[in-house]
PDB file of C-alpha atoms in Angstrom:
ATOM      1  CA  UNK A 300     -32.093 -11.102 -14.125  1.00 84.00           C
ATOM      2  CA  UNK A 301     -32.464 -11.427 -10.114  1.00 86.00           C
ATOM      3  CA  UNK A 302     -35.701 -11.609  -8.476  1.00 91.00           C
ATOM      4  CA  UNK A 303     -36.389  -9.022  -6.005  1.00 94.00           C
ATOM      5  CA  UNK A 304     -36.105 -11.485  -3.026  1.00 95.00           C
ATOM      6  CA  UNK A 305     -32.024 -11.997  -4.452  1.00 96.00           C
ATOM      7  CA  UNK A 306     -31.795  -7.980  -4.329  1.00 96.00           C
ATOM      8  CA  UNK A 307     -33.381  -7.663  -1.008  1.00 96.00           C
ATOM      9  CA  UNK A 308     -31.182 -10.411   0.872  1.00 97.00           C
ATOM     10  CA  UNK A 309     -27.867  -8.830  -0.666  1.00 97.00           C
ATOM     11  CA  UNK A 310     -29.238  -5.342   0.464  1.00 97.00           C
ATOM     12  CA  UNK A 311     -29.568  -7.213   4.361  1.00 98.00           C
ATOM     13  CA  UNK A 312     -26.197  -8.142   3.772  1.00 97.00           C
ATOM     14  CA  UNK A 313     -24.940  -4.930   2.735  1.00 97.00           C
ATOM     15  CA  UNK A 314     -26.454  -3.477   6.050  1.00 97.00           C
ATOM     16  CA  UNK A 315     -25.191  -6.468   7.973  1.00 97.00           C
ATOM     17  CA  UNK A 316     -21.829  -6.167   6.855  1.00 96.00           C
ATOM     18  CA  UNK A 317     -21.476  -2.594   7.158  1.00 97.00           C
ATOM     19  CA  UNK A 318     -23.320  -2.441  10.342  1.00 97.00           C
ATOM     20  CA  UNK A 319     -21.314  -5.088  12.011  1.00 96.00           C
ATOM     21  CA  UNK A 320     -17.764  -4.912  10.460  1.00 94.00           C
ATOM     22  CA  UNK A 321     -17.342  -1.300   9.173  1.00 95.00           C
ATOM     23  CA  UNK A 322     -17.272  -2.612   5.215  1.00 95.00           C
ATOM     24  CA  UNK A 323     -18.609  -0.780   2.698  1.00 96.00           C
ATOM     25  CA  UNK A 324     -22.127  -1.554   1.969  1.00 97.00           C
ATOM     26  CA  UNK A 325     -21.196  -2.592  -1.243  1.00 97.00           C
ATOM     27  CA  UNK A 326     -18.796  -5.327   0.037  1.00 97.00           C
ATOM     28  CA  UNK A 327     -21.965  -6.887   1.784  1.00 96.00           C
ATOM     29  CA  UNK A 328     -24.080  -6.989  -0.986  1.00 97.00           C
ATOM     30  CA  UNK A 329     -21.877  -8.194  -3.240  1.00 97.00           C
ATOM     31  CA  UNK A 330     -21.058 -11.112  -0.806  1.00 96.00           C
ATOM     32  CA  UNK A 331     -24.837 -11.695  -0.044  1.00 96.00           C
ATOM     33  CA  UNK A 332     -25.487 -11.553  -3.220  1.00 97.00           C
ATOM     34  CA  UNK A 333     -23.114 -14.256  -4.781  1.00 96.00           C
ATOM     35  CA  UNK A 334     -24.824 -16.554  -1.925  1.00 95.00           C
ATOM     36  CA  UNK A 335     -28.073 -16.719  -3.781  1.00 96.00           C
ATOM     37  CA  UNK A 336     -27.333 -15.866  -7.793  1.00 96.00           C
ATOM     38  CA  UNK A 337     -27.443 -18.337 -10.379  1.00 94.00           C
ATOM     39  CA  UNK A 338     -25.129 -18.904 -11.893  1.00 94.00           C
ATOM     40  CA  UNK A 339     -22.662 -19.034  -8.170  1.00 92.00           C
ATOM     41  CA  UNK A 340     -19.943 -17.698 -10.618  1.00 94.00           C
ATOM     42  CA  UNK A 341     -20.474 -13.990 -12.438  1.00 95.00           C
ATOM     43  CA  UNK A 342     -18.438 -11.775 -14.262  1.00 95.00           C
ATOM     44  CA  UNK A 343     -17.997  -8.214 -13.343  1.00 95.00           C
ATOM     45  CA  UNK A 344     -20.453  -6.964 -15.593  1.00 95.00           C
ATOM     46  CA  UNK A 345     -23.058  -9.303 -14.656  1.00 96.00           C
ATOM     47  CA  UNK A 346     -22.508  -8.483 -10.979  1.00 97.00           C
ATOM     48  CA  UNK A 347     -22.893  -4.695 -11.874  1.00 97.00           C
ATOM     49  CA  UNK A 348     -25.979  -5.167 -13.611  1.00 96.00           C
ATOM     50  CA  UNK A 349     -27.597  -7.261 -11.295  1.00 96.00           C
ATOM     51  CA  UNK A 350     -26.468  -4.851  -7.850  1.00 97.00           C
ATOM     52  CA  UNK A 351     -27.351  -1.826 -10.185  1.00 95.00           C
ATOM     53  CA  UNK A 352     -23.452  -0.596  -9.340  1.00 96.00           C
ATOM     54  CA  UNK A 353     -20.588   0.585 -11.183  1.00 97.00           C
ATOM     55  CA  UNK A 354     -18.445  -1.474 -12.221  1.00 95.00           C
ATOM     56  CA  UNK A 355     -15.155   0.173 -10.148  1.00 96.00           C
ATOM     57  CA  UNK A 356     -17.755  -0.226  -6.953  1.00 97.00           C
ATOM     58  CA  UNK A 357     -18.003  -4.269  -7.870  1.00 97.00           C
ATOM     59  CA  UNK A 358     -14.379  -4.334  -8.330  1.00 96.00           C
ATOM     60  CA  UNK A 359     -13.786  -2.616  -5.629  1.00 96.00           C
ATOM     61  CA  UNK A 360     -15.778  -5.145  -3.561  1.00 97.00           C
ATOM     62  CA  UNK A 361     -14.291  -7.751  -5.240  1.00 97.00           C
ATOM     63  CA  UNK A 362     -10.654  -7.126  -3.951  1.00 96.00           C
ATOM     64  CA  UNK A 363     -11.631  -6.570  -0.828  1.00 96.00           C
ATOM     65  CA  UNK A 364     -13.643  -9.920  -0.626  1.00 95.00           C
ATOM     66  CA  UNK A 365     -10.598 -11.325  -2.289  1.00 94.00           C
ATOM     67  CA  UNK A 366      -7.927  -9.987   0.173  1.00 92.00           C
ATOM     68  CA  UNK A 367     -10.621 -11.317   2.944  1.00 91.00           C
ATOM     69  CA  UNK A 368      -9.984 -14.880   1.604  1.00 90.00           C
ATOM     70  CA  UNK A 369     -14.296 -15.326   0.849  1.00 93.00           C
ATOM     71  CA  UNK A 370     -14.420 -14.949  -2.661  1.00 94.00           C
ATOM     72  CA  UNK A 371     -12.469 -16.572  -5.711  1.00 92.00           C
ATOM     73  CA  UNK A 372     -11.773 -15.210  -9.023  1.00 91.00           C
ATOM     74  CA  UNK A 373     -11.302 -17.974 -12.007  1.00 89.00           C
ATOM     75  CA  UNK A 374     -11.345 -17.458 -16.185  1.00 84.00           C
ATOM     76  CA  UNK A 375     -12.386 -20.305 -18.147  1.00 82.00           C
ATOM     77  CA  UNK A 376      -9.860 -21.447 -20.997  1.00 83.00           C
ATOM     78  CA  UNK A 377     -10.572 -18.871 -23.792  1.00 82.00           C
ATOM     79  CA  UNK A 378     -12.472 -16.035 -21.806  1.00 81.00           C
ATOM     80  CA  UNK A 379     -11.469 -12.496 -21.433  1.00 84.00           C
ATOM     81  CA  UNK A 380     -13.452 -11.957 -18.081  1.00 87.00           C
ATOM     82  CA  UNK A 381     -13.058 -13.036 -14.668  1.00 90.00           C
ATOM     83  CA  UNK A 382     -15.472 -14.457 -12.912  1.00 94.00           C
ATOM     84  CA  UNK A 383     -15.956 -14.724  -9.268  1.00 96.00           C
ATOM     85  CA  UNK A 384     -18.127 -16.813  -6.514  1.00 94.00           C
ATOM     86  CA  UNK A 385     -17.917 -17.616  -2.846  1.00 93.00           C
ATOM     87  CA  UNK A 386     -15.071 -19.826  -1.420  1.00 89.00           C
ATOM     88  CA  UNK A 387     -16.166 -21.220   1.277  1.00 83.00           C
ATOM     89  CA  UNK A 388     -12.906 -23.532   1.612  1.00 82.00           C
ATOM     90  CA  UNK A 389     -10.249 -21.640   3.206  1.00 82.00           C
ATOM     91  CA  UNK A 390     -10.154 -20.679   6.899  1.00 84.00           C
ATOM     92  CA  UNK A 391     -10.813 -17.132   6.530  1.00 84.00           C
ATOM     93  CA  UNK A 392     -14.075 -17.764   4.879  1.00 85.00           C
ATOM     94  CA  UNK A 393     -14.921 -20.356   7.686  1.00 86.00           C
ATOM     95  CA  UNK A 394     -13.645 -17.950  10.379  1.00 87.00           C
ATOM     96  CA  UNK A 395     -11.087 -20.665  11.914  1.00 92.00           C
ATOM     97  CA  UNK A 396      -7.833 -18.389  10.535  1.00 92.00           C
ATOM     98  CA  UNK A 397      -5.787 -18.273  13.488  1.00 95.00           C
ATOM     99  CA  UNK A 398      -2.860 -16.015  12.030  1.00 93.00           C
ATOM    100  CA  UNK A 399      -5.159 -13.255  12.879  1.00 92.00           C
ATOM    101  CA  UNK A 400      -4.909 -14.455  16.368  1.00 96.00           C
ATOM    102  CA  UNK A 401      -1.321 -15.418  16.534  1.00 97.00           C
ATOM    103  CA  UNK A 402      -0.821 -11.639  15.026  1.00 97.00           C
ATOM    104  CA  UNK A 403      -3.145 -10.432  18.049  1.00 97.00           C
ATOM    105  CA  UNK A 404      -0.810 -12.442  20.611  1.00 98.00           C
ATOM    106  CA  UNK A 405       2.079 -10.860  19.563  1.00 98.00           C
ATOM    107  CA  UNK A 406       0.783  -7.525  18.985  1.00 98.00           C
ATOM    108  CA  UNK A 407      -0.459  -7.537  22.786  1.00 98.00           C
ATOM    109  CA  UNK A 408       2.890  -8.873  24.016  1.00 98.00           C
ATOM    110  CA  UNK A 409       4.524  -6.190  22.158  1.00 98.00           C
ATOM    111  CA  UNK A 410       2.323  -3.868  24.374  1.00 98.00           C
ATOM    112  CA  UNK A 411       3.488  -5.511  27.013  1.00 97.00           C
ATOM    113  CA  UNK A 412       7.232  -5.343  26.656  1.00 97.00           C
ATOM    114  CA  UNK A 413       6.612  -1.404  26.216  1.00 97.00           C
ATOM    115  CA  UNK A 414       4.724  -1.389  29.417  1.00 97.00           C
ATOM    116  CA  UNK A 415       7.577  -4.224  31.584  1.00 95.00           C
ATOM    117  CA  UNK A 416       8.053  -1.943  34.530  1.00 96.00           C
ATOM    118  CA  UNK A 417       4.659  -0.659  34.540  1.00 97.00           C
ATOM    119  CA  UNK A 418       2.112  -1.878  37.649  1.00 96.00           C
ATOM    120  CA  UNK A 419       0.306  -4.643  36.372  1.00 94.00           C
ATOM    121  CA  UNK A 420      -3.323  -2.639  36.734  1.00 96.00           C
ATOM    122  CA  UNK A 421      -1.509  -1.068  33.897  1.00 97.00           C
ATOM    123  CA  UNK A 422      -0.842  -3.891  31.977  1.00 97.00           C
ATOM    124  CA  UNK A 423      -4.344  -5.486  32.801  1.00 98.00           C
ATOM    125  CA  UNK A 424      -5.788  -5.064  29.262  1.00 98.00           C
ATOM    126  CA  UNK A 425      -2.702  -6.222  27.267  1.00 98.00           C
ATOM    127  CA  UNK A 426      -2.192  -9.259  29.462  1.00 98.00           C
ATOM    128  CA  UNK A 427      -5.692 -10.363  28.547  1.00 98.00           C
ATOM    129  CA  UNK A 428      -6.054  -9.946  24.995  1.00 98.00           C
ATOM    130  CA  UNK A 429      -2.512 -11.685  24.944  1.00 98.00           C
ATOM    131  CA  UNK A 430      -4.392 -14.500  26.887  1.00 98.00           C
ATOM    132  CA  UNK A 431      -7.250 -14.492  24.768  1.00 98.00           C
ATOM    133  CA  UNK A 432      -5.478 -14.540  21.437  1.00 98.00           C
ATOM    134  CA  UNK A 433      -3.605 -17.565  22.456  1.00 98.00           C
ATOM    135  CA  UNK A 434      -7.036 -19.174  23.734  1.00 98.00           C
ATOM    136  CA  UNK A 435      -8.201 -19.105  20.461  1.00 97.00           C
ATOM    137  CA  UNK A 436      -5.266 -19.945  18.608  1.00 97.00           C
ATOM    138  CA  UNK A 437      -5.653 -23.382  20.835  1.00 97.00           C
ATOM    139  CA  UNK A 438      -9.234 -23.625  20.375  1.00 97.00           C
ATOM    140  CA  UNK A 439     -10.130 -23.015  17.036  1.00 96.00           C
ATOM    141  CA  UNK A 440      -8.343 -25.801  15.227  1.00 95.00           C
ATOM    142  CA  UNK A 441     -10.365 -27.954  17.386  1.00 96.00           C
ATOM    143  CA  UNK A 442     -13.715 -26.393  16.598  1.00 95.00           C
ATOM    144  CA  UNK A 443     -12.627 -26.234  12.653  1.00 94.00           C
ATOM    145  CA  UNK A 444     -11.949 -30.378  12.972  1.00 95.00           C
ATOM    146  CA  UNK A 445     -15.389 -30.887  15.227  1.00 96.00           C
ATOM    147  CA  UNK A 446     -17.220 -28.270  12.541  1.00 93.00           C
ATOM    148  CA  UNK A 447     -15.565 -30.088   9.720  1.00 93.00           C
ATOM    149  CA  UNK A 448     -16.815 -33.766  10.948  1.00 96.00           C
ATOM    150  CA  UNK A 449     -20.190 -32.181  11.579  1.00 96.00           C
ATOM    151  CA  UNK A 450     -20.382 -31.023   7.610  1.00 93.00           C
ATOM    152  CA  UNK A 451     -19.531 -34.551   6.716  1.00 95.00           C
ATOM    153  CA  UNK A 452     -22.605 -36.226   9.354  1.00 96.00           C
ATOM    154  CA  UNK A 453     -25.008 -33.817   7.837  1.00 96.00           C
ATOM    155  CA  UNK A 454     -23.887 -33.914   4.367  1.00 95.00           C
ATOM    156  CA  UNK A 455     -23.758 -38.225   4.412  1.00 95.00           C
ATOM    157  CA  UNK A 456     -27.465 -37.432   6.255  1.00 96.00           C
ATOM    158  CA  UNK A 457     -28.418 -35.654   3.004  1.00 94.00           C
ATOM    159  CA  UNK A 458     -29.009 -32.416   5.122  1.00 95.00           C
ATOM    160  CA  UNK A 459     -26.257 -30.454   3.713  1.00 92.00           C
ATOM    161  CA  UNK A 460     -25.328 -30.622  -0.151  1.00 90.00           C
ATOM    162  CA  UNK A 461     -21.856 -30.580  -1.704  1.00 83.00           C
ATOM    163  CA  UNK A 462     -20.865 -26.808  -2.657  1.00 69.00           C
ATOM    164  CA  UNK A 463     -20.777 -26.441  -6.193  1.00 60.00           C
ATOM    165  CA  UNK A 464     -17.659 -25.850  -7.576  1.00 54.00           C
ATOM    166  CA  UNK A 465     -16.853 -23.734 -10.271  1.00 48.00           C
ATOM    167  CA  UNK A 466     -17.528 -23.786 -13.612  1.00 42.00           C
ATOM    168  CA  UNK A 467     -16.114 -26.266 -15.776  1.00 36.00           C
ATOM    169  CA  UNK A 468     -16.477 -25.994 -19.386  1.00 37.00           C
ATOM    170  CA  UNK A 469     -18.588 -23.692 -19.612  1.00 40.00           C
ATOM    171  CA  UNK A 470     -21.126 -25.393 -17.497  1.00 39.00           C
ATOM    172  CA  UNK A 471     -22.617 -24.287 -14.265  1.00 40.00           C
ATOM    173  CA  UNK A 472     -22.948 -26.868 -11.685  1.00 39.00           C
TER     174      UNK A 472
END
């Protein structure tokens, strides 16, 4: 059973979330949610339960978490349930995906081969979110390896723990 302090940070979240990015609420408090349960891995059901939601509004959140490369499903050998938890390995979770970017880029230069023969007052806005999108498609590999080394200082310093992985054998870690 969560403790009301577990409830009230994935209701913050919710609002965060939905305040910030246009999600559903329920996307945030699903995600703020996973941060602090125990086990870090829940079915479904026990995510329902514990958000007081329907199950089709957890799945729902749970897809969209999914597509947003922050959440993993896995199902031990022998179980009939999924269950999910954070990943915080892959770039979208981290925020260093540059395809977005690179998409951006071309997006803006598509704009701007629509507008060739236009005066470039025109083309003002398109020319900088072109230059901006390739800014941080050449910055934020460098911030991912900088952020990466930074994990490992404080993590050798004892400051930041290894993320738990996911279950294994039934076993939480």
């Amino acid at each position: 059973m969560p403790r009301d302090e577990e409830i009230t940070f994935a209701d913050h979240a919710g609002r965060f979330y939905a305040r910030r990015y246009g999600m559903a609420p329920m996307v945030g408090r699903l995600l703020g949610y996973l941060a602090v349960c125990d086990p870090r891995e829940q079915s479904i059901t026990e995510l329902a339960d514990a958000l007081l939601a329907s199950r089709s509004a957890i799945a729902g959140a749970v897809n969209t978490l999914e597509t947003l490369g922050l959440i993993r499903r896995s199902r031990s050998a022998g179980e009939r349930m999924d269950r999910v938890r954070i990943d915080m390995s892959s770039p979208q979770a981290t925020g260093f995906d540059i395809s977005e970017y690179r998409e951006q880029g071309e997006l803006a230069r598509e704009g701007l081969g629509t507008l060739r023969d236009a005066p470039p007052e025109r083309r003002a806005i398109l020319l900088e979110w072109a230059a901006f999108a390739d800014f941080l498609v050449e910055r934020l590999p460098l911030l991912e390896q900088e952020w990466k080394e930074r994990r490992e200082r404080l993590r050798a310093a004892g400051e930041l723990p290894e993320a738990p992985g996911p279950r294994r054998e039934g076993k939480t870690p």
